[in-house]
Short mmCIF file of C-alpha atoms and ligand atoms in Angstrom, two decimals:
data_model
loop_
_atom_site.label_atom_id
_atom_site.label_comp_id
_atom_site.label_asym_id
_atom_site.label_seq_id
_atom_site.Cartn_x
_atom_site.Cartn_y
_atom_site.Cartn_z
CA ARG N 1 14.18 27.37 -2.74
CA ARG N 2 14.19 23.64 -2.84
CA VAL N 3 12.46 21.66 -0.16
CA THR N 4 12.14 17.84 0.30
CA ILE N 5 9.11 16.14 1.68
CA SER N 6 9.89 12.64 3.07
CA VAL N 7 7.32 10.26 4.23
CA ILE N 8 8.93 7.26 5.86
CA LYS N 9 6.90 4.56 7.53
CA ALA N 10 7.29 1.31 9.39
CA ASP N 11 5.33 -1.18 11.42
CA ILE N 12 7.23 -1.26 14.72
CA GLY N 13 4.57 -3.18 16.59
CA SER N 14 0.94 -2.61 17.47
CA ILE N 15 -1.63 -3.04 20.28
CA ALA N 16 -3.79 -6.16 20.42
CA GLY N 17 -2.64 -7.57 17.13
CA HIS N 18 -2.07 -5.88 13.67
CA HIS N 19 -4.65 -3.34 14.65
CA LYS N 20 -3.33 0.08 15.58
CA VAL N 21 -0.16 1.91 16.62
CA HIS N 22 0.15 2.57 20.36
CA PRO N 23 0.28 6.27 21.23
CA ASP N 24 3.40 5.82 23.41
CA THR N 25 5.40 4.52 20.40
CA MET N 26 4.28 7.59 18.37
CA ALA N 27 5.38 9.86 21.23
CA ALA N 28 8.82 8.15 21.29
CA ALA N 29 9.26 8.70 17.58
CA ALA N 30 7.97 12.32 17.82
CA ARG N 31 10.62 13.02 20.50
CA VAL N 32 13.35 12.06 18.22
CA LEU N 33 11.98 14.25 15.35
CA ALA N 34 11.36 17.20 17.81
CA GLU N 35 15.09 17.09 18.73
CA ALA N 36 16.05 16.92 15.04
CA LYS N 37 13.87 19.92 14.38
CA ARG N 38 15.53 21.84 17.24
CA LYS N 39 18.93 21.01 15.84
CA GLY N 40 17.85 22.11 12.28
CA THR N 41 18.25 18.66 10.63
CA ILE N 42 14.61 18.91 9.55
CA ILE N 43 12.40 21.93 9.12
CA ASP N 44 9.11 20.38 10.32
CA TYR N 45 7.45 17.05 10.95
CA TYR N 46 4.18 15.39 11.63
CA VAL N 47 3.82 11.92 13.24
CA THR N 48 0.77 9.90 12.66
CA HIS N 49 -0.38 6.33 11.88
CA VAL N 50 -2.75 4.29 9.79
CA GLY N 51 -3.56 0.91 11.29
CA ASP N 52 -0.40 -0.57 12.69
CA ASP N 53 1.90 1.57 10.54
CA LEU N 54 3.82 4.46 12.12
CA GLN N 55 4.20 7.38 9.73
CA LEU N 56 6.90 10.12 9.79
CA ILE N 57 6.15 13.06 7.56
CA MET N 58 9.17 15.38 7.39
CA THR N 59 10.31 18.45 5.55
CA HIS N 60 13.96 19.37 5.08
CA ARG N 61 16.66 20.73 2.67
CA LYS N 62 18.70 17.58 2.28
CA GLY N 63 17.20 16.11 -0.91
CA VAL N 64 15.80 12.63 -1.47
CA ASP N 65 17.69 9.56 -0.21
CA SER N 66 19.60 11.63 2.34
CA SER N 67 21.44 9.39 4.77
CA ASP N 68 20.85 12.09 7.55
CA ILE N 69 17.06 11.92 7.10
CA HIS N 70 16.90 8.13 6.63
CA GLY N 71 19.19 7.68 9.65
CA LEU N 72 16.89 9.99 11.61
CA ALA N 73 13.80 7.94 10.63
CA TRP N 74 15.59 4.77 11.57
CA GLU N 75 16.54 6.28 14.94
CA ALA N 76 12.90 7.30 15.52
CA PHE N 77 11.69 3.76 14.61
CA LYS N 78 14.29 2.16 16.86
CA LYS N 79 13.15 4.25 19.78
CA ALA N 80 9.48 3.55 19.03
CA ALA N 81 10.29 -0.15 18.70
CA GLU N 82 12.00 -0.15 22.11
CA VAL N 83 8.85 1.25 23.64
CA ALA N 84 6.84 -1.36 21.71
CA LYS N 85 8.99 -4.12 23.16
CA GLU N 86 8.77 -2.75 26.63
CA LEU N 87 4.96 -2.66 26.35
CA GLY N 88 4.95 -6.13 24.92
CA LEU N 89 3.14 -4.91 21.76
CA TYR N 90 2.39 -7.32 19.09
CA ALA N 91 5.13 -7.84 16.36
CA ALA N 92 7.41 -5.28 17.98
CA GLY N 93 10.08 -4.23 15.51
CA GLN N 94 8.24 -5.96 12.68
CA ASP N 95 9.59 -3.97 9.76
CA LEU N 96 13.06 -3.26 11.14
CA LEU N 97 14.72 -6.14 9.33
CA SER N 98 18.30 -5.31 10.01
CA ASP N 99 20.08 -4.01 12.98
CA ALA N 100 22.79 -2.36 10.94
CA PHE N 101 21.66 0.94 9.41
CA SER N 102 23.75 1.64 6.30
CA GLY N 103 22.87 5.13 5.14
CA ASN N 104 19.64 4.34 3.41
CA VAL N 105 16.48 2.70 4.70
CA ARG N 106 15.53 1.47 1.19
CA GLY N 107 15.67 -2.31 1.35
CA LEU N 108 15.80 -2.42 5.12
CA GLY N 109 12.11 -2.65 5.68
CA PRO N 110 10.55 0.82 6.15
CA GLY N 111 8.65 2.25 3.21
CA VAL N 112 9.73 5.60 1.66
CA ALA N 113 8.07 8.17 -0.52
CA GLU N 114 10.04 11.39 -1.09
CA MET N 115 9.99 14.36 -3.48
CA GLU N 116 12.26 17.36 -3.77
CA ILE N 117 10.47 20.47 -5.18
CA VAL N 118 10.71 24.18 -5.64
CA GLU N 119 7.94 25.47 -3.48
CA ARG N 120 5.26 27.31 -5.40
CA ARG N 121 3.67 30.49 -3.91
CA SER N 122 1.18 28.16 -2.42
CA GLU N 123 2.17 24.44 -2.26
CA PRO N 124 -0.83 22.23 -1.43
CA ILE N 125 -0.03 18.54 -1.07
CA VAL N 126 -1.89 15.39 0.03
CA VAL N 127 -0.17 12.52 1.82
CA PHE N 128 -1.98 9.25 1.47
CA MET N 129 -1.27 6.37 3.84
CA ALA N 130 -2.72 2.91 3.61
CA ASP N 131 -2.69 -0.23 5.81
CA LYS N 132 -3.27 -3.86 4.90
CA THR N 133 -2.36 -3.48 1.26
CA GLU N 134 0.56 -3.02 -1.18
CA PRO N 135 2.04 -0.13 -3.34
CA GLY N 136 0.12 -1.33 -6.43
CA ALA N 137 -3.04 -0.22 -4.63
CA PHE N 138 -2.18 3.29 -5.81
CA ASN N 139 -2.11 2.32 -9.46
CA LEU N 140 -5.83 2.72 -10.12
CA PRO N 141 -6.33 6.00 -8.27
CA LEU N 142 -3.15 7.62 -9.62
CA PHE N 143 -4.14 6.60 -13.16
CA LYS N 144 -7.57 8.22 -12.66
CA ILE N 145 -6.08 11.38 -11.14
CA PHE N 146 -3.48 12.02 -13.82
CA ALA N 147 -4.75 10.31 -16.87
CA ASP N 148 -8.60 9.95 -16.78
CA PRO N 149 -10.53 12.92 -18.03
CA PHE N 150 -13.76 11.51 -16.57
CA ASN N 151 -12.06 11.88 -13.18
CA THR N 152 -9.96 15.00 -13.67
CA ALA N 153 -11.64 17.82 -15.50
CA GLY N 154 -8.38 19.81 -15.48
CA LEU N 155 -6.89 17.35 -18.13
CA VAL N 156 -9.44 18.76 -20.49
CA ILE N 157 -10.01 22.40 -19.36
CA ASP N 158 -6.77 23.52 -17.63
CA PRO N 159 -4.17 24.63 -20.18
CA ARG N 160 -1.32 23.77 -17.80
CA MET N 161 -2.39 20.13 -17.54
CA HIS N 162 -3.66 19.63 -21.07
CA ASP N 163 -0.49 17.96 -22.34
CA GLY N 164 -0.92 15.24 -19.84
CA PHE N 165 1.47 13.42 -17.49
CA LYS N 166 4.34 10.89 -17.55
CA PHE N 167 4.17 7.78 -15.49
CA GLU N 168 7.31 6.11 -14.17
CA VAL N 169 6.43 2.43 -13.70
CA LEU N 170 8.55 0.02 -11.67
CA ASP N 171 8.67 -3.61 -12.49
CA LEU N 172 9.05 -5.09 -8.94
CA TYR N 173 10.25 -8.51 -10.14
CA GLU N 174 13.04 -7.23 -12.42
CA GLY N 175 13.81 -3.92 -10.56
CA LYS N 176 13.49 -2.02 -13.83
CA TYR N 177 11.77 1.25 -14.68
CA VAL N 178 9.92 2.38 -17.75
CA VAL N 179 8.41 5.81 -18.40
CA LEU N 180 5.15 6.05 -20.33
CA ASN N 181 3.44 9.10 -21.66
CA SER N 182 -0.27 9.79 -21.24
CA PRO N 183 -2.51 10.14 -23.10
CA GLU N 184 -0.42 8.82 -26.09
CA GLU N 185 0.65 5.58 -24.46
CA MET N 186 -2.29 5.16 -22.17
CA TYR N 187 -3.15 1.65 -23.29
CA ASP N 188 0.45 0.45 -22.82
CA LEU N 189 0.41 2.00 -19.43
CA LEU N 190 -2.77 0.23 -18.50
CA ALA N 191 -1.50 -3.05 -19.93
CA LEU N 192 1.28 -2.86 -17.27
CA ILE N 193 -0.34 -1.25 -14.23
CA GLY N 194 -3.41 -3.53 -14.52
CA THR N 195 -1.09 -6.04 -12.77
CA PRO N 196 -0.53 -4.12 -9.58
CA SER N 197 1.34 -6.92 -7.89
CA ARG N 198 4.13 -6.58 -10.37
CA TYR N 199 4.02 -3.15 -12.07
CA VAL N 200 3.66 -0.20 -9.82
CA ILE N 201 3.48 3.51 -10.47
CA LYS N 202 6.50 4.95 -8.72
CA ARG N 203 6.40 8.58 -9.82
CA VAL N 204 4.22 10.85 -11.96
CA TYR N 205 5.61 13.98 -13.78
CA ARG N 206 3.86 16.84 -15.56
CA LYS N 207 4.74 16.40 -19.18
CA SER N 208 5.03 20.06 -20.17
CA ASP N 209 7.90 20.79 -17.78
CA ASP N 210 8.85 17.53 -15.97
CA GLU N 211 7.68 18.85 -12.65
CA ILE N 212 7.14 15.94 -10.19
CA ALA N 213 3.49 15.53 -9.33
CA ALA N 214 3.34 12.26 -7.25
CA VAL N 215 5.49 9.61 -5.71
CA VAL N 216 4.70 6.22 -4.11
CA SER N 217 6.59 3.98 -1.74
CA SER N 218 7.31 0.74 -3.46
CA GLU N 219 9.21 -1.37 -1.15
CA ARG N 220 8.29 -5.08 -1.16
CA LEU N 221 8.96 -6.43 2.25
CA ASN N 222 8.14 -9.98 1.25
CA LEU N 223 10.80 -9.90 -1.50
CA ILE N 224 13.25 -7.94 0.71
CA ALA N 225 13.06 -10.32 3.69
CA GLY N 226 12.80 -13.45 1.70
CA ARG N 227 9.98 -14.52 4.07
CA TYR N 228 6.70 -13.05 5.18
CA VAL N 229 6.97 -10.00 7.34
CA GLY N 230 3.78 -8.16 6.42
CA LYS N 231 2.49 -6.58 3.29
CA ASP N 232 4.28 -3.31 2.45
CA ASP N 233 1.46 -0.97 3.46
CA PRO N 234 2.15 1.89 1.08
CA VAL N 235 2.16 5.76 1.22
CA ALA N 236 2.03 8.44 -1.52
CA ILE N 237 2.58 12.13 -1.87
CA VAL N 238 0.55 14.08 -4.47
CA ARG N 239 0.85 17.80 -5.27
CA ALA N 240 -2.36 19.76 -5.83
CA GLN N 241 -3.76 22.79 -7.69
CA SER N 242 -2.16 25.37 -9.95
CA GLY N 243 -1.15 23.15 -12.88
CA PHE N 244 -1.66 19.91 -10.95
CA PRO N 245 -5.04 18.25 -10.31
CA ALA N 246 -7.32 20.10 -7.90
CA LEU N 247 -7.64 18.73 -4.42
CA GLY N 248 -11.06 17.29 -5.20
CA GLU N 249 -9.75 15.63 -8.41
CA ILE N 250 -7.08 13.95 -6.29
CA LEU N 251 -9.68 12.67 -3.73
CA GLU N 252 -12.27 11.69 -6.36
CA PRO N 253 -10.92 8.16 -7.27
CA PHE N 254 -11.11 7.14 -3.63
CA SER N 255 -14.85 7.44 -3.73
CA PHE N 256 -14.67 4.01 -5.47
CA PRO N 257 -13.57 1.35 -2.93
CA HIS N 258 -11.55 -0.70 -5.51
CA LEU N 259 -10.27 -4.16 -4.64
CA VAL N 260 -6.68 -4.30 -3.38
CA ALA N 261 -4.45 -7.22 -2.29
CA GLY N 262 -3.65 -7.43 1.41
CA TRP N 263 -6.18 -7.61 4.23
CA MET N 264 -6.06 -10.73 6.47
CA ARG N 265 -2.47 -12.17 6.53
CA GLY N 266 -1.69 -10.15 3.47
CA SER N 267 -3.33 -12.88 1.38
CA HIS N 268 -6.80 -11.58 0.38
CA TRP N 269 -8.57 -9.20 -1.94
CA GLY N 270 -10.62 -6.57 -0.25
CA PRO N 271 -12.08 -3.09 -0.78
CA LEU N 272 -9.86 -0.05 0.01
CA MET N 273 -11.95 1.98 2.47
CA PRO N 274 -11.08 5.74 2.88
CA VAL N 275 -11.35 6.81 6.53
CA GLY N 276 -10.59 9.77 8.86
CA LEU N 277 -7.85 9.48 11.48
CA ARG N 278 -10.26 8.33 14.18
CA ASP N 279 -11.02 5.22 12.11
CA ALA N 280 -7.46 4.64 10.98
CA LYS N 281 -7.34 1.18 12.47
CA CYS N 282 -7.96 -2.37 11.30
CA THR N 283 -10.52 -4.65 12.88
CA ARG N 284 -12.79 -6.76 10.69
CA PHE N 285 -10.74 -9.63 9.29
CA ASP N 286 -7.79 -7.32 10.06
CA GLY N 287 -9.24 -4.69 7.85
CA PRO N 288 -10.82 -3.91 5.57
CA PRO N 289 -7.77 -2.27 4.00
CA ARG N 290 -7.87 1.40 4.97
CA ILE N 291 -6.49 4.61 3.59
CA ILE N 292 -6.19 8.06 5.20
CA GLY N 293 -5.48 11.34 3.30
CA LEU N 294 -3.96 14.30 4.99
CA GLY N 295 -3.82 17.72 3.41
CA PHE N 296 -0.97 20.20 4.04
CA ASN N 297 0.43 23.41 2.68
CA ILE N 298 4.19 23.48 2.53
CA THR N 299 5.16 27.03 3.48
CA LYS N 300 8.87 27.92 3.65
CA GLY N 301 9.34 24.26 4.36
CA ARG N 302 6.90 24.22 7.25
CA LEU N 303 3.97 21.78 7.25
CA ILE N 304 0.76 23.77 7.66
CA GLY N 305 -1.98 21.40 8.62
CA PRO N 306 -3.00 18.58 8.45
CA VAL N 307 -6.62 18.47 7.42
CA ASP N 308 -8.15 15.04 7.66
CA LEU N 309 -9.64 14.78 4.15
CA PHE N 310 -11.67 11.52 4.40
CA ASP N 311 -13.21 12.50 7.75
CA ASP N 312 -16.22 13.69 5.77
CA PRO N 313 -19.82 12.57 5.14
CA ALA N 314 -18.94 12.95 1.39
CA PHE N 315 -17.25 9.53 1.78
CA ASP N 316 -19.99 7.86 3.83
CA GLU N 317 -21.48 6.10 0.80
CA THR N 318 -18.01 4.87 -0.28
CA ARG N 319 -17.56 3.37 3.23
CA ARG N 320 -20.93 1.75 3.10
CA LEU N 321 -20.23 0.25 -0.26
CA ALA N 322 -16.83 -0.93 1.05
CA GLN N 323 -18.68 -2.75 3.80
CA GLN N 324 -21.00 -4.38 1.42
CA ILE N 325 -18.08 -5.51 -0.70
CA ALA N 326 -16.35 -6.80 2.43
CA ASP N 327 -19.39 -8.90 3.21
CA TYR N 328 -19.57 -10.22 -0.31
CA MET N 329 -15.87 -11.13 -0.54
CA ARG N 330 -15.74 -12.63 2.97
CA ARG N 331 -18.42 -15.15 2.07
CA HIS N 332 -15.96 -16.84 -0.29
CA GLY N 333 -13.91 -17.84 2.80
CA PRO N 334 -10.70 -19.58 1.76
CA PHE N 335 -11.67 -19.68 -1.92
CA MET N 336 -10.05 -17.57 -4.66
CA PRO N 337 -10.65 -14.90 -5.78
CA HIS N 338 -11.11 -13.66 -2.22
CA ARG N 339 -7.95 -15.47 -1.30
CA LEU N 340 -4.99 -14.29 -3.39
CA GLY N 341 -3.49 -16.63 -5.96
CA PRO N 342 -0.73 -18.91 -4.63
CA GLU N 343 2.17 -16.78 -6.03
CA GLU N 344 0.91 -13.71 -4.17
CA MET N 345 0.01 -15.07 -0.79
CA GLU N 346 2.09 -13.91 2.13
CA TYR N 347 1.22 -16.94 4.25
CA THR N 348 0.87 -20.40 2.83
CA THR N 349 0.84 -24.00 3.97
CA LEU N 350 0.62 -25.27 0.36
CA PRO N 351 4.24 -26.71 0.24
CA GLN N 352 3.70 -28.58 3.50
CA VAL N 353 0.29 -29.90 2.41
CA LEU N 354 1.67 -31.00 -0.93
CA GLU N 355 4.66 -32.70 0.82
CA LYS N 356 2.35 -34.51 3.21
CA LEU N 357 0.17 -35.80 0.34
CA LYS N 358 2.87 -36.47 -2.17
CA ASN N 359 2.67 -40.29 -1.98
CA ARG N 360 -1.08 -40.20 -2.21
CA PHE N 361 -1.23 -38.47 -5.57
CA THR N 362 -1.51 -41.05 -8.36
CA ASP N 363 -1.20 -40.46 -12.08
CA ALA N 364 -4.39 -40.44 -13.99
CA GLU N 365 -3.89 -43.70 -15.96
CA TYR N 366 -3.07 -45.70 -12.89
CA TYR N 367 -5.88 -44.06 -11.00
CA THR N 368 -8.60 -45.03 -13.52
CA LYS N 369 -7.20 -48.56 -14.14
CA TYR N 370 -6.68 -49.66 -10.55
CA VAL N 371 -7.76 -47.26 -7.86
CA HIS N 372 -10.95 -46.09 -9.34
CA VAL N 373 -11.89 -49.60 -10.47
CA LYS N 374 -11.18 -50.91 -7.00
CA LEU N 375 -13.31 -48.14 -5.50
CA ARG N 376 -16.16 -48.94 -7.85
CA GLY N 377 -15.71 -52.65 -6.99
CA VAL N 378 -16.18 -51.86 -3.35
CA VAL N 379 -19.35 -49.91 -4.20
CA LYS N 380 -20.62 -52.88 -6.37
CA GLU N 381 -19.94 -55.32 -3.55
CA ALA N 382 -21.74 -53.08 -1.13
CA GLU N 383 -24.72 -52.83 -3.52
CA SER N 384 -24.97 -56.53 -4.08
CA GLU N 385 -24.80 -57.15 -0.34
CA ALA N 386 -27.63 -54.77 0.09
CA HIS N 387 -29.65 -56.62 -2.49
CA ASP N 388 -29.14 -60.01 -0.84
P1 13P O 1 -10.62 28.26 -7.16
O1 13P O 1 -11.22 29.00 -8.26
O2 13P O 1 -11.42 28.30 -5.88
O3 13P O 1 -9.19 28.39 -6.93
O4 13P O 1 -10.77 26.68 -7.58
C1 13P O 1 -10.16 26.23 -8.67
C2 13P O 1 -10.16 24.74 -8.65
O5 13P O 1 -9.27 24.12 -8.95
C3 13P O 1 -11.48 24.09 -8.18
O6 13P O 1 -11.50 22.80 -8.50
P1 13P O 2 0.51 -5.77 8.64
O1 13P O 2 1.33 -5.96 7.42
O2 13P O 2 -0.33 -4.50 8.64
O3 13P O 2 1.40 -5.91 9.87
O4 13P O 2 -0.52 -6.93 8.68
C1 13P O 2 -0.14 -8.22 8.71
C2 13P O 2 -1.25 -9.23 8.81
O5 13P O 2 -0.99 -10.42 8.85
C3 13P O 2 -2.66 -8.79 8.99
O6 13P O 2 -3.54 -9.84 9.11
MG1 MG O 3 1.57 -5.42 11.74
MG1 MG O 4 0.38 -2.58 8.59
MG1 MG O 5 1.40 -4.80 6.16
#
């Protein structure tokens, strides 16, 4: 029997800055989903948050891109945003970019990761949710999970995984997809996904039978809105065990707090810190970027769980290293490479600064001939005066 897992998220406003979702807004969203569950639109749901992003995890029989399910999520976000407005929360309604819902939330603002599967006898999944970063943040960990034998022992020793996986890569600038096979085309794959601001892993399939293994939300709010509205804090769904990577192989890459784009004002590189739900909030320099991982079993469509996978001393050293990296990066202040390159910044004053200074820029020849000479002359005059 086919079941669809839909993770749809949006920032509908947060308490005391871009810090954390308010519980009353989560309750408002949960009420909408509880009613939908009662009516049978969805089988089950779990509402949570990471930082200022409200997360709706839903199971149902309607397939991916269902207008019923997307409409339901939209309704839940609207209700949550109403509460956010009433409470005067910061950036209430941030990611709800249009008032007219038209059947599909893609392109409207919320982020979406969905997969339709035939439930295995036991169907373990992990839902990853991150704040203060972008979809490309999943490139490195997904590569390690599904293509790196030093991470995933099963690629070498599990016959069902030994053929490898296929990576569907989305070019965010062109809106085009390419599918690359691993291990054969691993270097081509890395050539693309090493630029995570442009090429993002959208889906992963098991090569032997084309079973879907993982999916990532890849909305780019900055491109959608045509202006800054927040980095598109991403989510991913990954299937575990029995021909897919083991749970521990899926969590393993997150023991390395790799640098991701986002953090303060969506314009800085910082370490991705795995945390439990209790630390799923952003503080220092609006971060550091955080990720939570919730484990479930899907059983007859029901969500059994969650278990809070990063709430564990096994990730303490990762968090400590992330803090050290945060210290190190922060000391660069406004300098690259802590600050993102100009084309990737979500906030910038550069056009205004350049406009203001435009008449004060002189070309090099004129500058050396006249301005520089004049400045040197002034210095000489000052020197000779001093000698007198
Ligand atoms: P079990 O033998 O406990 O099922 O574990 C298999 C596995 O995948 C461990 O990584
Ligand atoms: P969010 O995208 O999480 O709302 O963060 C925006 C921001 O500017 C943080 O400094
Ligand atoms: Mg926000
Ligand atoms: Mg956010
Ligand atoms: Mg954001």
